[in-house]
Tab-separated table of C-alpha atoms in Angstrom:
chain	number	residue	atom	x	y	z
R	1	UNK	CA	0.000	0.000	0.000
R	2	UNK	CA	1.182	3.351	-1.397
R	3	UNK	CA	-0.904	5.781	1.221
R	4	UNK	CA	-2.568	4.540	4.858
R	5	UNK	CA	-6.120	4.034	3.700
R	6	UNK	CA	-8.304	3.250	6.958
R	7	UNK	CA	-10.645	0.018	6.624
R	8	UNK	CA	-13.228	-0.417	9.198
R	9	UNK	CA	-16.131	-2.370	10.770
R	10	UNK	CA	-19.257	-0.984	10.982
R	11	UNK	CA	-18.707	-1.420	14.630
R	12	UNK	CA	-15.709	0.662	14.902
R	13	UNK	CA	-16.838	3.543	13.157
R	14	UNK	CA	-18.471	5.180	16.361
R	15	UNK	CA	-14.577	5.417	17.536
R	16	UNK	CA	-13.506	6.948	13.757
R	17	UNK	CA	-16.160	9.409	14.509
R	18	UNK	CA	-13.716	10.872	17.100
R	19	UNK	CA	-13.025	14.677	16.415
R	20	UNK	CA	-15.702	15.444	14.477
R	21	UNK	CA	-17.895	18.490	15.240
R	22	UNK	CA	-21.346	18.816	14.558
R	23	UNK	CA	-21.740	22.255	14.820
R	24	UNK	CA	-25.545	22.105	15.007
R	25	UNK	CA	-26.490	18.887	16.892
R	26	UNK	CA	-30.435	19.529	15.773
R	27	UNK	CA	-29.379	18.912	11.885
R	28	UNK	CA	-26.767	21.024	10.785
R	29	UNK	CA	-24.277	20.513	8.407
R	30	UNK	CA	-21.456	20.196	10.968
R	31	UNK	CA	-17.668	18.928	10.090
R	32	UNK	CA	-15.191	16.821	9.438
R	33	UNK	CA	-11.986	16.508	8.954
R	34	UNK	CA	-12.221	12.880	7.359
R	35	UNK	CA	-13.404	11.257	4.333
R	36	UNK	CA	-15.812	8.406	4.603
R	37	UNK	CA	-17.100	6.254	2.393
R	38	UNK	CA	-18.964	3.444	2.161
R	39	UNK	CA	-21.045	0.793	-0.315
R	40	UNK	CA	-19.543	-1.523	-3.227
R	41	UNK	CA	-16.754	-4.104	-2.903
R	42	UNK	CA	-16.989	-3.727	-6.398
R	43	UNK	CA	-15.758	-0.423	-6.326
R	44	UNK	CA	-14.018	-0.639	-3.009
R	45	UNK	CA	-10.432	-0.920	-4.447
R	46	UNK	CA	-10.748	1.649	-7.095
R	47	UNK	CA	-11.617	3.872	-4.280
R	48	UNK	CA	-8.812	2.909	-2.195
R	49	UNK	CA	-6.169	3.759	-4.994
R	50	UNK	CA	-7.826	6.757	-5.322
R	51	UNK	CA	-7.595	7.692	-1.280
R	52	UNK	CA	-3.424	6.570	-1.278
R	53	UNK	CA	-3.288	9.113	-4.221
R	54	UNK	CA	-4.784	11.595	-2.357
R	55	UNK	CA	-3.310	10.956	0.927
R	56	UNK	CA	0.217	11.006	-0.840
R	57	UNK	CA	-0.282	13.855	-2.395
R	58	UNK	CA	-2.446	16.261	0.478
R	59	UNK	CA	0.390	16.665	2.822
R	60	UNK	CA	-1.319	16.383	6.693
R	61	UNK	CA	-4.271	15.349	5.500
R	62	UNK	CA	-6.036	12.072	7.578
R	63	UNK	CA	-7.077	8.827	5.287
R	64	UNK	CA	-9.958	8.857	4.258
R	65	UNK	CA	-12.476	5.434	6.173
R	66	UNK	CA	-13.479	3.311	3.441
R	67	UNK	CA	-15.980	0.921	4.467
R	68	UNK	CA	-17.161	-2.118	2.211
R	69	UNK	CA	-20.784	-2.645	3.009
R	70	UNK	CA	-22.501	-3.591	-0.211
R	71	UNK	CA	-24.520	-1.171	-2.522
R	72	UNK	CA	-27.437	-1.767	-1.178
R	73	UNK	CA	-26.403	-1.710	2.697
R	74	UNK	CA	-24.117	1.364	1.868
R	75	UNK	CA	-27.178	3.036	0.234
R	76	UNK	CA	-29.026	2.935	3.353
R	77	UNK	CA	-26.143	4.237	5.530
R	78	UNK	CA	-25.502	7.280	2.382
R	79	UNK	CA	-29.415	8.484	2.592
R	80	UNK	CA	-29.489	8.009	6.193
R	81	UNK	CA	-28.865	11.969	7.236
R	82	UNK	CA	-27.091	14.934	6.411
R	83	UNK	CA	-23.691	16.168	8.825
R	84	UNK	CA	-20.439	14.607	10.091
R	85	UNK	CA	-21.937	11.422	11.468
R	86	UNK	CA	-23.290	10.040	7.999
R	87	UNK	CA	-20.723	9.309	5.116
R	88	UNK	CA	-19.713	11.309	2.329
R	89	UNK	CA	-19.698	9.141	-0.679
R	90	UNK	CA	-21.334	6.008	-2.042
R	91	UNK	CA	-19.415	3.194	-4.101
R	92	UNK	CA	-22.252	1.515	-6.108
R	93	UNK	CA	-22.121	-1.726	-8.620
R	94	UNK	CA	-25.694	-0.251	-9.786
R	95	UNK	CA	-27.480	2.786	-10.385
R	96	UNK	CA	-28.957	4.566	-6.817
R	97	UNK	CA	-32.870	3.255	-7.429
R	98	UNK	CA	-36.080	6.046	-6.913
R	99	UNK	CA	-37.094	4.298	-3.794
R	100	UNK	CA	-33.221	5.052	-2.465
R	101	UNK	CA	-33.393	8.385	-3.688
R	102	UNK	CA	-36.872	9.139	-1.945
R	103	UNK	CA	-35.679	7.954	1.266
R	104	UNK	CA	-32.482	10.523	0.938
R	105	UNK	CA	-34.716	13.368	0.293
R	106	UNK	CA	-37.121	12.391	3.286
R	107	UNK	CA	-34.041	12.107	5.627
R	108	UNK	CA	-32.526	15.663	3.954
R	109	UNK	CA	-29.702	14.412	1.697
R	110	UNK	CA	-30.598	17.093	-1.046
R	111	UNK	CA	-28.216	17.718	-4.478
R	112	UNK	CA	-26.490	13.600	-4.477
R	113	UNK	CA	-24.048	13.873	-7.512
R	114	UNK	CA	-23.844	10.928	-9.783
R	115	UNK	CA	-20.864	10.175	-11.555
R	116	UNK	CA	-19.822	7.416	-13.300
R	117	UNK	CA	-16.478	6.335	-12.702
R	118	UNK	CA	-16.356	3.266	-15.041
R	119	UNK	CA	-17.403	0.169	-16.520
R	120	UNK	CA	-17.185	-3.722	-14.949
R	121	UNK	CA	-18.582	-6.875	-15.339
R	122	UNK	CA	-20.130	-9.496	-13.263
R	123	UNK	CA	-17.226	-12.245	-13.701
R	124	UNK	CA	-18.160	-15.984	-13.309
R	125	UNK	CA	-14.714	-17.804	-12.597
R	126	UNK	CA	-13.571	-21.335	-11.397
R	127	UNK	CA	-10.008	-22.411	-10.493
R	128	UNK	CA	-7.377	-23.418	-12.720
R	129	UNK	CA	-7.887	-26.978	-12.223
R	130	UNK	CA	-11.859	-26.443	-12.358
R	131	UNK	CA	-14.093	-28.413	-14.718
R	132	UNK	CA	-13.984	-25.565	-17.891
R	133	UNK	CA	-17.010	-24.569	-17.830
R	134	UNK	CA	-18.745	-22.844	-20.650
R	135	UNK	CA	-22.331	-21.570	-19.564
R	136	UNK	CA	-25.229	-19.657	-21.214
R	137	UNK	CA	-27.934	-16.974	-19.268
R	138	UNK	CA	-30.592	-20.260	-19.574
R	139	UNK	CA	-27.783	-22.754	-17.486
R	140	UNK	CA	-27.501	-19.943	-14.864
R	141	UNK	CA	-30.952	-19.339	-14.707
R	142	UNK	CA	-31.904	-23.030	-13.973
R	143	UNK	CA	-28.472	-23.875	-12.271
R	144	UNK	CA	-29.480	-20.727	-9.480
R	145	UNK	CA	-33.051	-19.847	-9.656
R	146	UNK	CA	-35.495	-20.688	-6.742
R	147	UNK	CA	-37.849	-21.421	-8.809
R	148	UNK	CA	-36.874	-22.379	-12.591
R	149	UNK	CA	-39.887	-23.844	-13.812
R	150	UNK	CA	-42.197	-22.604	-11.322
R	151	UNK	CA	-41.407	-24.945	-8.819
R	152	UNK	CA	-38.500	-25.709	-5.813
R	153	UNK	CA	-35.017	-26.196	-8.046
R	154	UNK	CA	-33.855	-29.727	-7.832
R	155	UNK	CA	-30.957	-29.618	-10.186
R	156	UNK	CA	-27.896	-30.761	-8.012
R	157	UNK	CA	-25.038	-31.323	-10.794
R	158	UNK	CA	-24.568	-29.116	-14.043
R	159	UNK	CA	-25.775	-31.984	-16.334
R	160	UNK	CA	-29.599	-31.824	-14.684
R	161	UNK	CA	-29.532	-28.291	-16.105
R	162	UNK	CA	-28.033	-28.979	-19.266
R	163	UNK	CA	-27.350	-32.311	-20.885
R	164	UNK	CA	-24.282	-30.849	-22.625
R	165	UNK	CA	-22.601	-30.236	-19.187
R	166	UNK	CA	-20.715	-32.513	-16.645
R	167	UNK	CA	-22.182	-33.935	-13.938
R	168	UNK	CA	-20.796	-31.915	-11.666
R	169	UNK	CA	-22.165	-30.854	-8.613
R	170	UNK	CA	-23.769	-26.983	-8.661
R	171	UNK	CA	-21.725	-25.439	-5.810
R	172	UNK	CA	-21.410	-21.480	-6.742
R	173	UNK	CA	-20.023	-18.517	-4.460
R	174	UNK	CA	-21.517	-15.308	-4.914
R	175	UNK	CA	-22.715	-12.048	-3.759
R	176	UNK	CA	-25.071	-11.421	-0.602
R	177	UNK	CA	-28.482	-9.618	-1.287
R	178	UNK	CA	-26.801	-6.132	0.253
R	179	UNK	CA	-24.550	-6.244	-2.774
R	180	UNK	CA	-25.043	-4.227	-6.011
R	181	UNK	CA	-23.635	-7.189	-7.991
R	182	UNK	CA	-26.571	-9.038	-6.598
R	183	UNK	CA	-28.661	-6.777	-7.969
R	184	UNK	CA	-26.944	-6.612	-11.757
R	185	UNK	CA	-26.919	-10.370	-11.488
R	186	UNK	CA	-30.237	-10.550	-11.146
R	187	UNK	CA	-30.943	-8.163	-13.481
R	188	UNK	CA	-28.231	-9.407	-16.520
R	189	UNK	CA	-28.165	-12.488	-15.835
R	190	UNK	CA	-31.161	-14.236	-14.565
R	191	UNK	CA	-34.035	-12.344	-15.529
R	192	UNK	CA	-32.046	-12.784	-19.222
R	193	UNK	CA	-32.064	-16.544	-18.864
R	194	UNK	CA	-35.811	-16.672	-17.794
R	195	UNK	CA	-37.247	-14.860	-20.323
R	196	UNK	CA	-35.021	-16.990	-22.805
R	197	UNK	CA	-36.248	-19.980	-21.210
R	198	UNK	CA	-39.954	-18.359	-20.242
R	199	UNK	CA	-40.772	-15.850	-23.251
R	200	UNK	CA	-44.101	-15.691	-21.934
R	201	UNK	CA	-42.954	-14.519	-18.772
R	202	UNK	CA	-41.746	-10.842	-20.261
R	203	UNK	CA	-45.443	-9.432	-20.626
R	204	UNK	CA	-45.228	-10.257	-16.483
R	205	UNK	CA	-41.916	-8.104	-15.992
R	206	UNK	CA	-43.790	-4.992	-17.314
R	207	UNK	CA	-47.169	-5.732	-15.623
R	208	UNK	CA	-46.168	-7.227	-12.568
R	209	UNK	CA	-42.631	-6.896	-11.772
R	210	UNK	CA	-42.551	-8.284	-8.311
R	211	UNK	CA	-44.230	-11.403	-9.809
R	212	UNK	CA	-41.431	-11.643	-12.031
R	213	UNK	CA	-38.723	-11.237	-9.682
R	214	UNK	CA	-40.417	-13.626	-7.743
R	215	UNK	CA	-40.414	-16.309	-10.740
R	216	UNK	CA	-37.062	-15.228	-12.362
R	217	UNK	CA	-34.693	-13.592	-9.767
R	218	UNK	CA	-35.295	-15.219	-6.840
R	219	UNK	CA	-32.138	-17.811	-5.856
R	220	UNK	CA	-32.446	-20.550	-4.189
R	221	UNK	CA	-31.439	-21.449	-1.091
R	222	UNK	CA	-30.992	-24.606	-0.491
R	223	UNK	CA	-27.026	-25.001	-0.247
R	224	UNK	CA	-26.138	-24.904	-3.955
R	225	UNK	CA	-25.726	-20.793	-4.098
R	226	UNK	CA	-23.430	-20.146	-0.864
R	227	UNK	CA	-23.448	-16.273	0.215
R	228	UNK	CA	-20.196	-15.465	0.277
R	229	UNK	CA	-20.293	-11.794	2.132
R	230	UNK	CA	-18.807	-8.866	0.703
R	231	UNK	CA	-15.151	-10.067	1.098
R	232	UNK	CA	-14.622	-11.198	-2.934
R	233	UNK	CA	-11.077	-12.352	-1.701
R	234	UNK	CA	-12.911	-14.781	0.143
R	235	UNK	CA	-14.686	-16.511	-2.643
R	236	UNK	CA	-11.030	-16.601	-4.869
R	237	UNK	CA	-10.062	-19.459	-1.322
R	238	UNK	CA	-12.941	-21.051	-1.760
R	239	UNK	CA	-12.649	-21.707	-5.207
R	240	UNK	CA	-9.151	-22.480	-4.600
R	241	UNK	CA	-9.963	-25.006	-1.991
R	242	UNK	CA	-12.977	-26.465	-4.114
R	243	UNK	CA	-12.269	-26.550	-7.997
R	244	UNK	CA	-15.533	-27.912	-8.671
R	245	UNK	CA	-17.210	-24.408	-7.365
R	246	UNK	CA	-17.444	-21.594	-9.467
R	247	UNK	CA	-17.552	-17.752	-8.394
R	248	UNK	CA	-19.320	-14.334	-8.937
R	249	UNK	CA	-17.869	-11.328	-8.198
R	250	UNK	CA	-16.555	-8.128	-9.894
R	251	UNK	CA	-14.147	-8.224	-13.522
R	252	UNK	CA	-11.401	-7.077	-11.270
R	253	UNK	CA	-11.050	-9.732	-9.248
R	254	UNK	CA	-10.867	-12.193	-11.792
R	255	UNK	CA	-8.168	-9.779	-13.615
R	256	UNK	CA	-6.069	-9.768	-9.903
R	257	UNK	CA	-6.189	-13.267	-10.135
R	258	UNK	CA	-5.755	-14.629	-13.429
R	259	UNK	CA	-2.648	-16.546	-11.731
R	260	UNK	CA	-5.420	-18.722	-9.735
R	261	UNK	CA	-8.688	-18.618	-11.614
R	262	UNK	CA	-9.739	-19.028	-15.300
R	263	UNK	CA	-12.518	-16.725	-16.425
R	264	UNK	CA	-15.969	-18.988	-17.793
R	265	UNK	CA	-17.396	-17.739	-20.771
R	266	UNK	CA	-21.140	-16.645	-21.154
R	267	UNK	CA	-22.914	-17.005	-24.150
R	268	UNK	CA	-19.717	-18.097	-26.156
R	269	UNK	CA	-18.275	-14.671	-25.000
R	270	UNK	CA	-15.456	-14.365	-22.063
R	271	UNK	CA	-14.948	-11.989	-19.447
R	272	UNK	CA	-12.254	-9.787	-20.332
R	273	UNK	CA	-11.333	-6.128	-20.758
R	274	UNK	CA	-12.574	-6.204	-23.836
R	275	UNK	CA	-15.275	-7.749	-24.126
R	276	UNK	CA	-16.939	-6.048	-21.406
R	277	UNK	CA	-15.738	-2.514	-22.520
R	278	UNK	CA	-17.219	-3.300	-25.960
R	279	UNK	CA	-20.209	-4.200	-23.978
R	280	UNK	CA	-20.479	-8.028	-25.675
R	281	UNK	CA	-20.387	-9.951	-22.727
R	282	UNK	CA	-23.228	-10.479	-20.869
R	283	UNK	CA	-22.344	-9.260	-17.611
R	284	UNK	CA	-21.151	-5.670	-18.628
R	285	UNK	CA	-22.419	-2.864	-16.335
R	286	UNK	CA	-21.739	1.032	-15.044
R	287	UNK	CA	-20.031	1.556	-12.172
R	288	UNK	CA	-21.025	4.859	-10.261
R	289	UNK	CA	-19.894	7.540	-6.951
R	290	UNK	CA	-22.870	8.976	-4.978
R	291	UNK	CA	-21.466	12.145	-3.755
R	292	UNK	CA	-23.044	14.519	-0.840
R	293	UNK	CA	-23.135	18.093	-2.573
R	294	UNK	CA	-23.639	19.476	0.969
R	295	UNK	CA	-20.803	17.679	2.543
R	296	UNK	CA	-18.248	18.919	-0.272
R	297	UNK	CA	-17.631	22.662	1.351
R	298	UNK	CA	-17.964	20.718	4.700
R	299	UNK	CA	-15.998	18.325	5.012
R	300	UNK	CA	-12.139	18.431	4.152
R	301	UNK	CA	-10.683	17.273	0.936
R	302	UNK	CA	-13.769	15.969	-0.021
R	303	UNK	CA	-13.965	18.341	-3.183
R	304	UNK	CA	-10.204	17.383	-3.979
R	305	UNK	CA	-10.797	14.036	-3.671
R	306	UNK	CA	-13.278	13.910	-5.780
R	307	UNK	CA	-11.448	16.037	-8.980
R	308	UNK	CA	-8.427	13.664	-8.260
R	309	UNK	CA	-10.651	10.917	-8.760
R	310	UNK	CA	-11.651	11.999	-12.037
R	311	UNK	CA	-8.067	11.893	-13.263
R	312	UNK	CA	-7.799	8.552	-12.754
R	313	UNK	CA	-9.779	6.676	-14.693
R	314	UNK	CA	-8.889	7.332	-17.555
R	315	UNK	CA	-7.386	4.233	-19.764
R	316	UNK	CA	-3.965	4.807	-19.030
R	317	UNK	CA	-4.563	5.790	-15.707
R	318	UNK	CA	-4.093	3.373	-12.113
R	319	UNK	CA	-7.536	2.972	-11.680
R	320	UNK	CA	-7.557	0.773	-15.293
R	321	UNK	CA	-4.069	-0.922	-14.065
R	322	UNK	CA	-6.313	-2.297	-10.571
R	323	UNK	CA	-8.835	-3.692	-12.953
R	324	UNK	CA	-11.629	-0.870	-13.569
R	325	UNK	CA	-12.661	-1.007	-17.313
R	326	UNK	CA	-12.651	2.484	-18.267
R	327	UNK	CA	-15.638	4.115	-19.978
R	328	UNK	CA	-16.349	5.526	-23.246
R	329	UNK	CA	-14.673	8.767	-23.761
R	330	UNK	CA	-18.145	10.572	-24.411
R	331	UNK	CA	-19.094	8.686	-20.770
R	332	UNK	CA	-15.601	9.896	-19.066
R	333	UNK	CA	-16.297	13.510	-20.603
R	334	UNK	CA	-19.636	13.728	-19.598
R	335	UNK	CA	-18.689	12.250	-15.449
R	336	UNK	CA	-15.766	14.715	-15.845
R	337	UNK	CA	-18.089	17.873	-16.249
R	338	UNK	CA	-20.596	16.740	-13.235
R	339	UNK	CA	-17.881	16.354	-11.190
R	340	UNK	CA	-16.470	20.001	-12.062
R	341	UNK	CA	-19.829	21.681	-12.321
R	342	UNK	CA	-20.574	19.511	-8.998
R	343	UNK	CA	-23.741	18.862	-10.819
R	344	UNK	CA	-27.123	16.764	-8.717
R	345	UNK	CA	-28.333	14.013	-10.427
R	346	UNK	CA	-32.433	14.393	-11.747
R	347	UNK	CA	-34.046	11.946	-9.901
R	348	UNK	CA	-36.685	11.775	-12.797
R	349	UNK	CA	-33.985	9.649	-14.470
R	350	UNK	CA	-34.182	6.518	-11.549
R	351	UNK	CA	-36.443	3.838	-11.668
């Protein structure tokens, strides 16, 4: 590690909280003189290059508390208040929903900047010595869902789901239900495999959607899908220790890796820079940073840290070197401006 980025619990951050002044106590803006973010694993080590950066290069500064919760469980945390004792900034795997944006406006979080700070995809990996997999969206769908064929999953080895496959047993490590990639698996992978297995079932995703998550993205839960946390280093041992397992997690991972793990191709199409950038594979989705315009005059560095960010993901920058795909240059451009015009997001643009 180039800088001393802090990496917490959630139960230690009442004691990071130490030295900040909340000049209002009844809901004022108050300050800090610490960064802190939370949200995506996904994200989480794109941050943290960005936070040595800026701790190298802010002399006196404090590193900033990175804190890998999830999207999901970060998003709660993010819209939870306004003033030194909420966080700053939100890594996300997925776009902030309408619902998560309603509950930051009804707890005060006004102006949240969007910006997206690349491009990734959902990576399905086994070990070197794995089985060499090749999969499609319809072998995921019946290999995970709950419910493939409107009743309990029974498929215990690959071959039940696909003849074509061997018989070996289903065991797959992926994301919890706080995580964002949770989220874009459902919606990239799954919901894709049910409707290529179920076309009927695509009128029900536009009249009833909960019906068809119900159907389509629900996993099942019987043993074969493990929840692995939010520690993706985690599921590269397991897969390790077990090279009949594959794994789910963020492109980067499988790029940190590649010494350990062999990428499985979807759809005939493998997970690699190129592919995803390109956006043929089909796991490819936006990365994003949920920013608190009222906490950047607050809080210190904040606004710095958030320009230096922008330098840095460009495709010859360190941000691409950790993994991050970078975006399209009309994408970059576009992030580039919010960030210096410290734009809000229109929340008529969530679903």
């Amino acid at each position: 590690m180039h800088g001393r980025v802090a990496i917490v619990a959630a139960s230690a951050l009442a004691i990071l909280l130490y030295g900040c002044t909340d000049e209002a106590d009844g809901g004022g803006m108050g300050s800090r003189d610490q960064i802190k973010v939370v949200g995506s694993s996904t994200v989480f080590p794109f941050t943290t290059v960005v936070a040595e950066q800026f701790v190298e290069q802010t002399p006196g500064v404090k590193s900033p508390v990175i804190e890998s919760t999830g999207t999901g469980g970060g998003m709660r945390l993010f819209c939870a208040g306004i003033g030194a004792a909420h966080p700053d900034l939100e890594d996300a795997s997925r776009r902030m929903t309408a619902a998560e944006y309603a509950r930051c406006k009804a707890n005060g979080v006004n102006g949240v900047i969007e910006v997206q700070v690349g491009v990734d995809g959902i990576a399905f990996a086994e070990a070197k010595n794995g089985p060499g997999l090749r999969l499609t969206v319809a072998d995921l769908y019946r290999a995970m869902g709950a419910a493939p064929d409107g009743k309990p999953n029974s498929a215990r080895v690959w071959h039940d789901v696909n003849p074509a496959l061997p018989a070996t047993p289903i065991q797959i490590y992926g994301p919890p239900a706080t995580s964002g990639t949770r989220d874009a698996l459902a919606a990239l992978i799954l919901a894709r495999g049910c409707e290529g297995v179920h076309p009927e079932l695509t009128a029900l995703k536009l009249r009833d959607p909960d019906a068809f998550a119900q159907r389509c993205t629900r996993i099942r839960e019987d043993g074969a899908y493990v929840d692995a946390g939010e520690n993706d280093n985690l599921i590269v041992q397991k897969l390790q220790a077990n090279p009949d397992a594959i794994g789910i997690f963020g492109y980067s991972y499988l790029e940190q890796n590649r010494d350990k793990l062999n990428g499985i191709a979807i759809d005939g199409v493998a997970p690699t820079y190129a592919t995803i950038a390109q956006n043929r594979y089909p796991g490819s989705r936006p990365l994003y940073l949920y920013v608190k315009k009222a906490h950047l005059g607050a809080i210190r560095g904040l606004r710095e840290y958030l320009r230096l960010y922008a330098t840095l993901w460009n495709p010859d920058g360190p941000l691409i070197a950790k993994g991050l795909i970078a975006s399209p240059a009309d994408v970059r451009a576009r992030a580039a401006a919010i960030v210096a015009g410290e734009t809000p997001l229109d929340p008529r643009q969530l679903h």
